[in-house]
Amino acid sequence: EVVLTQSPGTLSLSPGERATLSCRASQSVYSSFLGWYQQKPGQAPRLLIYGASSRATGIPDRFSGSGSGTDFTLTISRLEPEDFAVYYCHQYHYSPFTFGRGTRVDIK
Amino acid sequence: EVQLVESGGGLVQPGGSLRLSCAASGFTFSSYEMNWVRQAPGMGLEWVSYIRRSDNTIYYADSVKGRFTISTDDAKNLLFLQMNSLRAEDTAVYYCTRDPSGPVTHDYWGQGTLVTVSS
């Protein structure tokens, strides 16, 4: 099983700041099969990034994904109030597919 | 508009069974791969199962293999998850998700249905 380790567990930032979230895989993952999801309290998750770096439909360009192999990054260039949420990375290259444990982005 | 609506959750005793349904609309259901993803209270996301209709490929998480069965009724645009031998650790909100195939996965999610396994 591919284990995805997300860091940090919690990121406390102010609106307008840059957020950098890390996702490290226990073995190399084909970048086409790495995604990022945002979840707000009481809501279903929402797809942000697929294929490691492609934004999903309707996702603002302040969200960007990068990385390959075992190291992937989600960057939010300037945090808006609606961006404070939990973010999960997900690999769907190898079954069983796996999610990271999430990074919570809190308002500082 | 794409919609996924789960149903069938509820309270069940350990060792019991439950069948979840996901009603799909707004797209050609039979052309898409589908998943179940769950989330225990206060916890993160856990992928549960996947089905690809083109070659009938099915995958399960190790935690549910042998107990859960994913299936579809393409005539009725329904996705199912038959859950047997339920355990307390299966307590979660269960989401169905759509996969357009290729590099995109879980592009649409239902609102979820809560399964509680408790005596």
PDB file of C-alpha atoms in Angstrom:
ATOM      1  CA  GLU A   1       0.000   0.000   0.000  1.00  0.00           C
ATOM      2  CA  VAL A   2       1.245   3.496  -0.890  1.00  0.00           C
ATOM      3  CA  VAL A   3       1.309   5.653   2.228  1.00  0.00           C
ATOM      4  CA  LEU A   4       0.877   9.382   1.666  1.00  0.00           C
ATOM      5  CA  THR A   5       2.337  11.598   4.384  1.00  0.00           C
ATOM      6  CA  GLN A   6       1.037  15.157   4.438  1.00  0.00           C
ATOM      7  CA  SER A   7       2.809  17.973   6.218  1.00  0.00           C
ATOM      8  CA  PRO A   8       2.341  20.035   8.157  1.00  0.00           C
ATOM      9  CA  GLY A   9      -0.682  18.697   9.994  1.00  0.00           C
ATOM     10  CA  THR A  10      -1.922  22.229  10.587  1.00  0.00           C
ATOM     11  CA  LEU A  11      -0.908  25.462   8.899  1.00  0.00           C
ATOM     12  CA  SER A  12      -1.893  28.724  10.605  1.00  0.00           C
ATOM     13  CA  LEU A  13      -1.786  31.642   8.193  1.00  0.00           C
ATOM     14  CA  SER A  14      -3.441  34.983   7.557  1.00  0.00           C
ATOM     15  CA  PRO A  15      -5.533  35.931   4.525  1.00  0.00           C
ATOM     16  CA  GLY A  16      -3.280  37.072   1.708  1.00  0.00           C
ATOM     17  CA  GLU A  17      -0.399  34.818   2.729  1.00  0.00           C
ATOM     18  CA  ARG A  18       1.003  31.965   0.675  1.00  0.00           C
ATOM     19  CA  ALA A  19       0.296  28.374   1.734  1.00  0.00           C
ATOM     20  CA  THR A  20       2.574  25.487   0.804  1.00  0.00           C
ATOM     21  CA  LEU A  21       1.299  21.973   1.542  1.00  0.00           C
ATOM     22  CA  SER A  22       3.419  18.868   1.116  1.00  0.00           C
ATOM     23  CA  CYS A  23       2.483  15.291   0.241  1.00  0.00           C
ATOM     24  CA  ARG A  24       5.166  12.609   0.272  1.00  0.00           C
ATOM     25  CA  ALA A  25       4.534   9.089  -1.042  1.00  0.00           C
ATOM     26  CA  SER A  26       6.148   5.935   0.344  1.00  0.00           C
ATOM     27  CA  GLN A  27       6.929   4.866  -3.224  1.00  0.00           C
ATOM     28  CA  SER A  28       7.002   6.606  -6.581  1.00  0.00           C
ATOM     29  CA  VAL A  29       3.566   7.534  -7.919  1.00  0.00           C
ATOM     30  CA  TYR A  30       2.891   8.293 -11.570  1.00  0.00           C
ATOM     31  CA  SER A  31       2.087  11.995 -11.460  1.00  0.00           C
ATOM     32  CA  SER A  32      -0.937  11.568 -13.688  1.00  0.00           C
ATOM     33  CA  PHE A  33      -2.606   9.823 -10.778  1.00  0.00           C
ATOM     34  CA  LEU A  34      -2.089  12.292  -7.922  1.00  0.00           C
ATOM     35  CA  GLY A  35      -4.888  14.601  -6.882  1.00  0.00           C
ATOM     36  CA  TRP A  36      -5.700  17.221  -4.256  1.00  0.00           C
ATOM     37  CA  TYR A  37      -9.070  17.778  -2.585  1.00  0.00           C
ATOM     38  CA  GLN A  38     -10.469  20.533  -0.372  1.00  0.00           C
ATOM     39  CA  GLN A  39     -13.011  19.844   2.350  1.00  0.00           C
ATOM     40  CA  LYS A  40     -14.907  22.368   4.434  1.00  0.00           C
ATOM     41  CA  PRO A  41     -16.855  21.449   7.594  1.00  0.00           C
ATOM     42  CA  GLY A  42     -20.108  19.652   6.870  1.00  0.00           C
ATOM     43  CA  GLN A  43     -19.419  19.441   3.128  1.00  0.00           C
ATOM     44  CA  ALA A  44     -18.277  16.771   0.736  1.00  0.00           C
ATOM     45  CA  PRO A  45     -14.720  17.127  -0.556  1.00  0.00           C
ATOM     46  CA  ARG A  46     -14.100  19.026  -3.788  1.00  0.00           C
ATOM     47  CA  LEU A  47     -11.559  18.179  -6.480  1.00  0.00           C
ATOM     48  CA  LEU A  48      -8.935  20.933  -6.837  1.00  0.00           C
ATOM     49  CA  ILE A  49      -6.032  19.392  -8.755  1.00  0.00           C
ATOM     50  CA  TYR A  50      -5.674  16.221 -10.827  1.00  0.00           C
ATOM     51  CA  GLY A  51      -2.672  14.773 -12.576  1.00  0.00           C
ATOM     52  CA  ALA A  52      -0.506  16.510  -9.944  1.00  0.00           C
ATOM     53  CA  SER A  53      -0.716  19.914 -11.646  1.00  0.00           C
ATOM     54  CA  SER A  54      -3.958  20.368 -13.613  1.00  0.00           C
ATOM     55  CA  ARG A  55      -6.660  22.524 -12.067  1.00  0.00           C
ATOM     56  CA  ALA A  56     -10.161  21.091 -12.068  1.00  0.00           C
ATOM     57  CA  THR A  57     -13.007  22.990 -13.698  1.00  0.00           C
ATOM     58  CA  GLY A  58     -13.828  26.224 -11.894  1.00  0.00           C
ATOM     59  CA  ILE A  59     -10.820  26.183  -9.563  1.00  0.00           C
ATOM     60  CA  PRO A  60      -9.172  29.621  -9.233  1.00  0.00           C
ATOM     61  CA  ASP A  61      -5.628  30.013 -10.513  1.00  0.00           C
ATOM     62  CA  ARG A  62      -4.326  30.842  -7.032  1.00  0.00           C
ATOM     63  CA  PHE A  63      -4.322  27.053  -6.545  1.00  0.00           C
ATOM     64  CA  SER A  64      -1.424  25.209  -8.159  1.00  0.00           C
ATOM     65  CA  GLY A  65       0.016  21.722  -7.908  1.00  0.00           C
ATOM     66  CA  SER A  66       3.487  20.460  -8.664  1.00  0.00           C
ATOM     67  CA  GLY A  67       5.808  17.556  -8.078  1.00  0.00           C
ATOM     68  CA  SER A  68       6.667  14.094  -9.298  1.00  0.00           C
ATOM     69  CA  GLY A  69       7.861  10.746  -8.053  1.00  0.00           C
ATOM     70  CA  THR A  70       7.420  10.794  -4.298  1.00  0.00           C
ATOM     71  CA  ASP A  71       7.135  14.527  -3.560  1.00  0.00           C
ATOM     72  CA  PHE A  72       4.135  16.653  -4.416  1.00  0.00           C
ATOM     73  CA  THR A  73       3.088  20.164  -3.405  1.00  0.00           C
ATOM     74  CA  LEU A  74      -0.134  22.153  -3.358  1.00  0.00           C
ATOM     75  CA  THR A  75       0.391  25.911  -3.297  1.00  0.00           C
ATOM     76  CA  ILE A  76      -2.228  28.550  -2.610  1.00  0.00           C
ATOM     77  CA  SER A  77      -0.617  31.782  -3.747  1.00  0.00           C
ATOM     78  CA  ARG A  78      -2.738  34.212  -1.723  1.00  0.00           C
ATOM     79  CA  LEU A  79      -5.189  32.833   0.816  1.00  0.00           C
ATOM     80  CA  GLU A  80      -8.764  34.013   0.531  1.00  0.00           C
ATOM     81  CA  PRO A  81     -11.168  33.658   3.493  1.00  0.00           C
ATOM     82  CA  GLU A  82     -12.940  30.763   1.757  1.00  0.00           C
ATOM     83  CA  ASP A  83      -9.674  28.782   1.442  1.00  0.00           C
ATOM     84  CA  PHE A  84      -9.454  27.924   5.143  1.00  0.00           C
ATOM     85  CA  ALA A  85     -10.261  24.217   5.081  1.00  0.00           C
ATOM     86  CA  VAL A  86      -8.701  20.751   5.158  1.00  0.00           C
ATOM     87  CA  TYR A  87      -6.719  19.579   2.125  1.00  0.00           C
ATOM     88  CA  TYR A  88      -6.094  15.950   1.171  1.00  0.00           C
ATOM     89  CA  CYS A  89      -3.751  14.438  -1.378  1.00  0.00           C
ATOM     90  CA  HIS A  90      -4.768  11.172  -3.067  1.00  0.00           C
ATOM     91  CA  GLN A  91      -2.993   8.617  -5.233  1.00  0.00           C
ATOM     92  CA  TYR A  92      -4.944   6.474  -7.664  1.00  0.00           C
ATOM     93  CA  HIS A  93      -2.027   4.824  -9.414  1.00  0.00           C
ATOM     94  CA  TYR A  94      -1.829   1.690  -7.285  1.00  0.00           C
ATOM     95  CA  SER A  95      -4.687  -0.202  -5.690  1.00  0.00           C
ATOM     96  CA  PRO A  96      -5.513   0.137  -2.875  1.00  0.00           C
ATOM     97  CA  PHE A  97      -5.896   3.806  -3.671  1.00  0.00           C
ATOM     98  CA  THR A  98      -4.963   5.973  -0.703  1.00  0.00           C
ATOM     99  CA  PHE A  99      -5.477   9.430   0.782  1.00  0.00           C
ATOM    100  CA  GLY A 100      -3.139  11.385   3.000  1.00  0.00           C
ATOM    101  CA  ARG A 101      -4.335  12.279   6.485  1.00  0.00           C
ATOM    102  CA  GLY A 102      -4.885  15.893   5.512  1.00  0.00           C
ATOM    103  CA  THR A 103      -3.491  19.349   6.237  1.00  0.00           C
ATOM    104  CA  ARG A 104      -5.759  21.812   8.027  1.00  0.00           C
ATOM    105  CA  VAL A 105      -5.264  25.442   6.984  1.00  0.00           C
ATOM    106  CA  ASP A 106      -6.428  27.635   9.855  1.00  0.00           C
ATOM    107  CA  ILE A 107      -6.826  31.376  10.168  1.00  0.00           C
ATOM    108  CA  LYS A 108      -3.983  32.804  12.242  1.00  0.00           C
TER     109      LYS A 108
ATOM    110  CA  GLU B   1     -26.312  19.087 -13.945  1.00  0.00           C
ATOM    111  CA  VAL B   2     -24.389  16.144 -12.510  1.00  0.00           C
ATOM    112  CA  GLN B   3     -25.964  14.792  -9.328  1.00  0.00           C
ATOM    113  CA  LEU B   4     -25.057  11.898  -7.064  1.00  0.00           C
ATOM    114  CA  VAL B   5     -27.476  11.098  -4.244  1.00  0.00           C
ATOM    115  CA  GLU B   6     -26.640   8.418  -1.693  1.00  0.00           C
ATOM    116  CA  SER B   7     -29.180   6.594   0.433  1.00  0.00           C
ATOM    117  CA  GLY B   8     -29.481   3.500   2.590  1.00  0.00           C
ATOM    118  CA  GLY B   9     -27.427   4.528   5.592  1.00  0.00           C
ATOM    119  CA  GLY B  10     -28.571   4.033   9.146  1.00  0.00           C
ATOM    120  CA  LEU B  11     -27.937   2.264  12.428  1.00  0.00           C
ATOM    121  CA  VAL B  12     -26.975  -1.416  12.243  1.00  0.00           C
ATOM    122  CA  GLN B  13     -25.668  -3.869  14.813  1.00  0.00           C
ATOM    123  CA  PRO B  14     -22.170  -5.340  14.582  1.00  0.00           C
ATOM    124  CA  GLY B  15     -22.222  -8.328  12.243  1.00  0.00           C
ATOM    125  CA  GLY B  16     -25.197  -6.945  10.346  1.00  0.00           C
ATOM    126  CA  SER B  17     -25.625  -5.940   6.720  1.00  0.00           C
ATOM    127  CA  LEU B  18     -26.623  -2.819   4.850  1.00  0.00           C
ATOM    128  CA  ARG B  19     -26.890  -1.890   1.174  1.00  0.00           C
ATOM    129  CA  LEU B  20     -26.069   1.646   0.119  1.00  0.00           C
ATOM    130  CA  SER B  21     -27.357   3.129  -3.123  1.00  0.00           C
ATOM    131  CA  CYS B  22     -26.168   6.087  -5.162  1.00  0.00           C
ATOM    132  CA  ALA B  23     -28.557   7.549  -7.728  1.00  0.00           C
ATOM    133  CA  ALA B  24     -26.725   9.235 -10.591  1.00  0.00           C
ATOM    134  CA  SER B  25     -28.150  11.808 -12.984  1.00  0.00           C
ATOM    135  CA  GLY B  26     -26.996  14.453 -15.432  1.00  0.00           C
ATOM    136  CA  PHE B  27     -24.445  12.276 -17.224  1.00  0.00           C
ATOM    137  CA  THR B  28     -24.147   8.954 -19.070  1.00  0.00           C
ATOM    138  CA  PHE B  29     -23.704   6.762 -16.003  1.00  0.00           C
ATOM    139  CA  SER B  30     -22.593   3.624 -17.843  1.00  0.00           C
ATOM    140  CA  SER B  31     -19.633   5.475 -19.364  1.00  0.00           C
ATOM    141  CA  TYR B  32     -18.008   6.399 -16.049  1.00  0.00           C
ATOM    142  CA  GLU B  33     -15.967   4.598 -13.458  1.00  0.00           C
ATOM    143  CA  MET B  34     -17.351   4.992  -9.942  1.00  0.00           C
ATOM    144  CA  ASN B  35     -16.059   4.826  -6.380  1.00  0.00           C
ATOM    145  CA  TRP B  36     -17.116   4.701  -2.780  1.00  0.00           C
ATOM    146  CA  VAL B  37     -15.106   6.804  -0.312  1.00  0.00           C
ATOM    147  CA  ARG B  38     -15.826   6.979   3.410  1.00  0.00           C
ATOM    148  CA  GLN B  39     -15.025   9.271   6.316  1.00  0.00           C
ATOM    149  CA  ALA B  40     -15.256   8.212   9.949  1.00  0.00           C
ATOM    150  CA  PRO B  41     -16.476  10.916  12.353  1.00  0.00           C
ATOM    151  CA  GLY B  42     -13.779  13.552  12.824  1.00  0.00           C
ATOM    152  CA  MET B  43     -11.331  11.622  10.669  1.00  0.00           C
ATOM    153  CA  GLY B  44      -9.856  11.792   7.165  1.00  0.00           C
ATOM    154  CA  LEU B  45     -10.944  10.279   3.883  1.00  0.00           C
ATOM    155  CA  GLU B  46     -10.615   6.554   3.135  1.00  0.00           C
ATOM    156  CA  TRP B  47     -11.104   5.138  -0.350  1.00  0.00           C
ATOM    157  CA  VAL B  48     -13.298   2.014  -0.188  1.00  0.00           C
ATOM    158  CA  SER B  49     -13.999   0.592  -3.637  1.00  0.00           C
ATOM    159  CA  TYR B  50     -13.811   1.258  -7.400  1.00  0.00           C
ATOM    160  CA  ILE B  51     -15.567  -0.173 -10.431  1.00  0.00           C
ATOM    161  CA  ARG B  52     -14.622   0.185 -14.100  1.00  0.00           C
ATOM    162  CA  ARG B  53     -17.391  -0.954 -16.410  1.00  0.00           C
ATOM    163  CA  SER B  54     -15.312  -1.276 -19.608  1.00  0.00           C
ATOM    164  CA  ASP B  55     -13.586  -4.437 -18.393  1.00  0.00           C
ATOM    165  CA  ASN B  56     -15.441  -5.060 -15.106  1.00  0.00           C
ATOM    166  CA  THR B  57     -12.366  -4.247 -13.034  1.00  0.00           C
ATOM    167  CA  ILE B  58     -13.160  -3.916  -9.339  1.00  0.00           C
ATOM    168  CA  TYR B  59     -10.875  -2.947  -6.479  1.00  0.00           C
ATOM    169  CA  TYR B  60     -11.405  -2.846  -2.730  1.00  0.00           C
ATOM    170  CA  ALA B  61      -9.552  -1.436   0.250  1.00  0.00           C
ATOM    171  CA  ASP B  62      -7.966  -4.187   2.336  1.00  0.00           C
ATOM    172  CA  SER B  63     -10.154  -3.156   5.274  1.00  0.00           C
ATOM    173  CA  VAL B  64     -13.366  -4.146   3.436  1.00  0.00           C
ATOM    174  CA  LYS B  65     -12.214  -6.888   1.056  1.00  0.00           C
ATOM    175  CA  GLY B  66     -14.358  -9.992   1.380  1.00  0.00           C
ATOM    176  CA  ARG B  67     -17.107  -8.116   3.239  1.00  0.00           C
ATOM    177  CA  PHE B  68     -18.206  -5.344   0.840  1.00  0.00           C
ATOM    178  CA  THR B  69     -19.350  -5.683  -2.777  1.00  0.00           C
ATOM    179  CA  ILE B  70     -19.639  -2.858  -5.314  1.00  0.00           C
ATOM    180  CA  SER B  71     -22.059  -3.145  -8.227  1.00  0.00           C
ATOM    181  CA  THR B  72     -24.146  -1.098 -10.627  1.00  0.00           C
ATOM    182  CA  ASP B  73     -27.547  -1.149 -12.315  1.00  0.00           C
ATOM    183  CA  ASP B  74     -26.856   0.791 -15.497  1.00  0.00           C
ATOM    184  CA  ALA B  75     -30.501   0.649 -16.586  1.00  0.00           C
ATOM    185  CA  LYS B  76     -31.490   2.562 -13.445  1.00  0.00           C
ATOM    186  CA  ASN B  77     -28.318   4.668 -13.108  1.00  0.00           C
ATOM    187  CA  LEU B  78     -27.610   3.226  -9.690  1.00  0.00           C
ATOM    188  CA  LEU B  79     -24.363   2.394  -7.859  1.00  0.00           C
ATOM    189  CA  PHE B  80     -24.518   0.032  -4.897  1.00  0.00           C
ATOM    190  CA  LEU B  81     -22.340  -0.971  -1.981  1.00  0.00           C
ATOM    191  CA  GLN B  82     -23.414  -4.166  -0.249  1.00  0.00           C
ATOM    192  CA  MET B  83     -21.860  -4.213   3.212  1.00  0.00           C
ATOM    193  CA  ASN B  84     -21.814  -7.448   5.211  1.00  0.00           C
ATOM    194  CA  SER B  85     -20.243  -8.441   8.540  1.00  0.00           C
ATOM    195  CA  LEU B  86     -20.227  -4.816   9.610  1.00  0.00           C
ATOM    196  CA  ARG B  87     -17.879  -3.672  12.362  1.00  0.00           C
ATOM    197  CA  ALA B  88     -17.774  -0.627  14.609  1.00  0.00           C
ATOM    198  CA  GLU B  89     -14.849   0.697  12.562  1.00  0.00           C
ATOM    199  CA  ASP B  90     -17.073   0.798   9.464  1.00  0.00           C
ATOM    200  CA  THR B  91     -18.995   3.690  11.070  1.00  0.00           C
ATOM    201  CA  ALA B  92     -18.601   6.592   8.648  1.00  0.00           C
ATOM    202  CA  VAL B  93     -20.200   8.860   6.111  1.00  0.00           C
ATOM    203  CA  TYR B  94     -20.105   7.041   2.780  1.00  0.00           C
ATOM    204  CA  TYR B  95     -19.731   9.086  -0.405  1.00  0.00           C
ATOM    205  CA  CYS B  96     -20.117   7.921  -3.979  1.00  0.00           C
ATOM    206  CA  THR B  97     -17.872   9.655  -6.484  1.00  0.00           C
ATOM    207  CA  ARG B  98     -17.547   9.802 -10.248  1.00  0.00           C
ATOM    208  CA  ASP B  99     -14.400   9.032 -12.243  1.00  0.00           C
ATOM    209  CA  PRO B 100     -14.214  10.339 -15.834  1.00  0.00           C
ATOM    210  CA  SER B 101     -11.225   7.970 -16.321  1.00  0.00           C
ATOM    211  CA  GLY B 102      -7.754   9.033 -17.335  1.00  0.00           C
ATOM    212  CA  PRO B 103      -6.061  11.413 -14.915  1.00  0.00           C
ATOM    213  CA  VAL B 104      -9.255  12.821 -13.389  1.00  0.00           C
ATOM    214  CA  THR B 105     -10.802  11.097 -10.384  1.00  0.00           C
ATOM    215  CA  HIS B 106     -13.555  11.930  -7.891  1.00  0.00           C
ATOM    216  CA  ASP B 107     -14.657  14.949  -9.922  1.00  0.00           C
ATOM    217  CA  TYR B 108     -18.164  14.827  -8.438  1.00  0.00           C
ATOM    218  CA  TRP B 109     -19.232  13.707  -4.954  1.00  0.00           C
ATOM    219  CA  GLY B 110     -22.589  12.975  -3.414  1.00  0.00           C
ATOM    220  CA  GLN B 111     -23.632  14.509  -0.114  1.00  0.00           C
ATOM    221  CA  GLY B 112     -22.929  11.256   1.732  1.00  0.00           C
ATOM    222  CA  THR B 113     -24.950   8.830   3.819  1.00  0.00           C
ATOM    223  CA  LEU B 114     -24.104   8.001   7.434  1.00  0.00           C
ATOM    224  CA  VAL B 115     -23.637   4.404   8.506  1.00  0.00           C
ATOM    225  CA  THR B 116     -23.448   3.754  12.245  1.00  0.00           C
ATOM    226  CA  VAL B 117     -22.455   0.301  13.468  1.00  0.00           C
ATOM    227  CA  SER B 118     -23.312  -0.059  17.121  1.00  0.00           C
ATOM    228  CA  SER B 119     -25.163  -2.328  19.520  1.00  0.00           C
TER     229      SER B 119
END
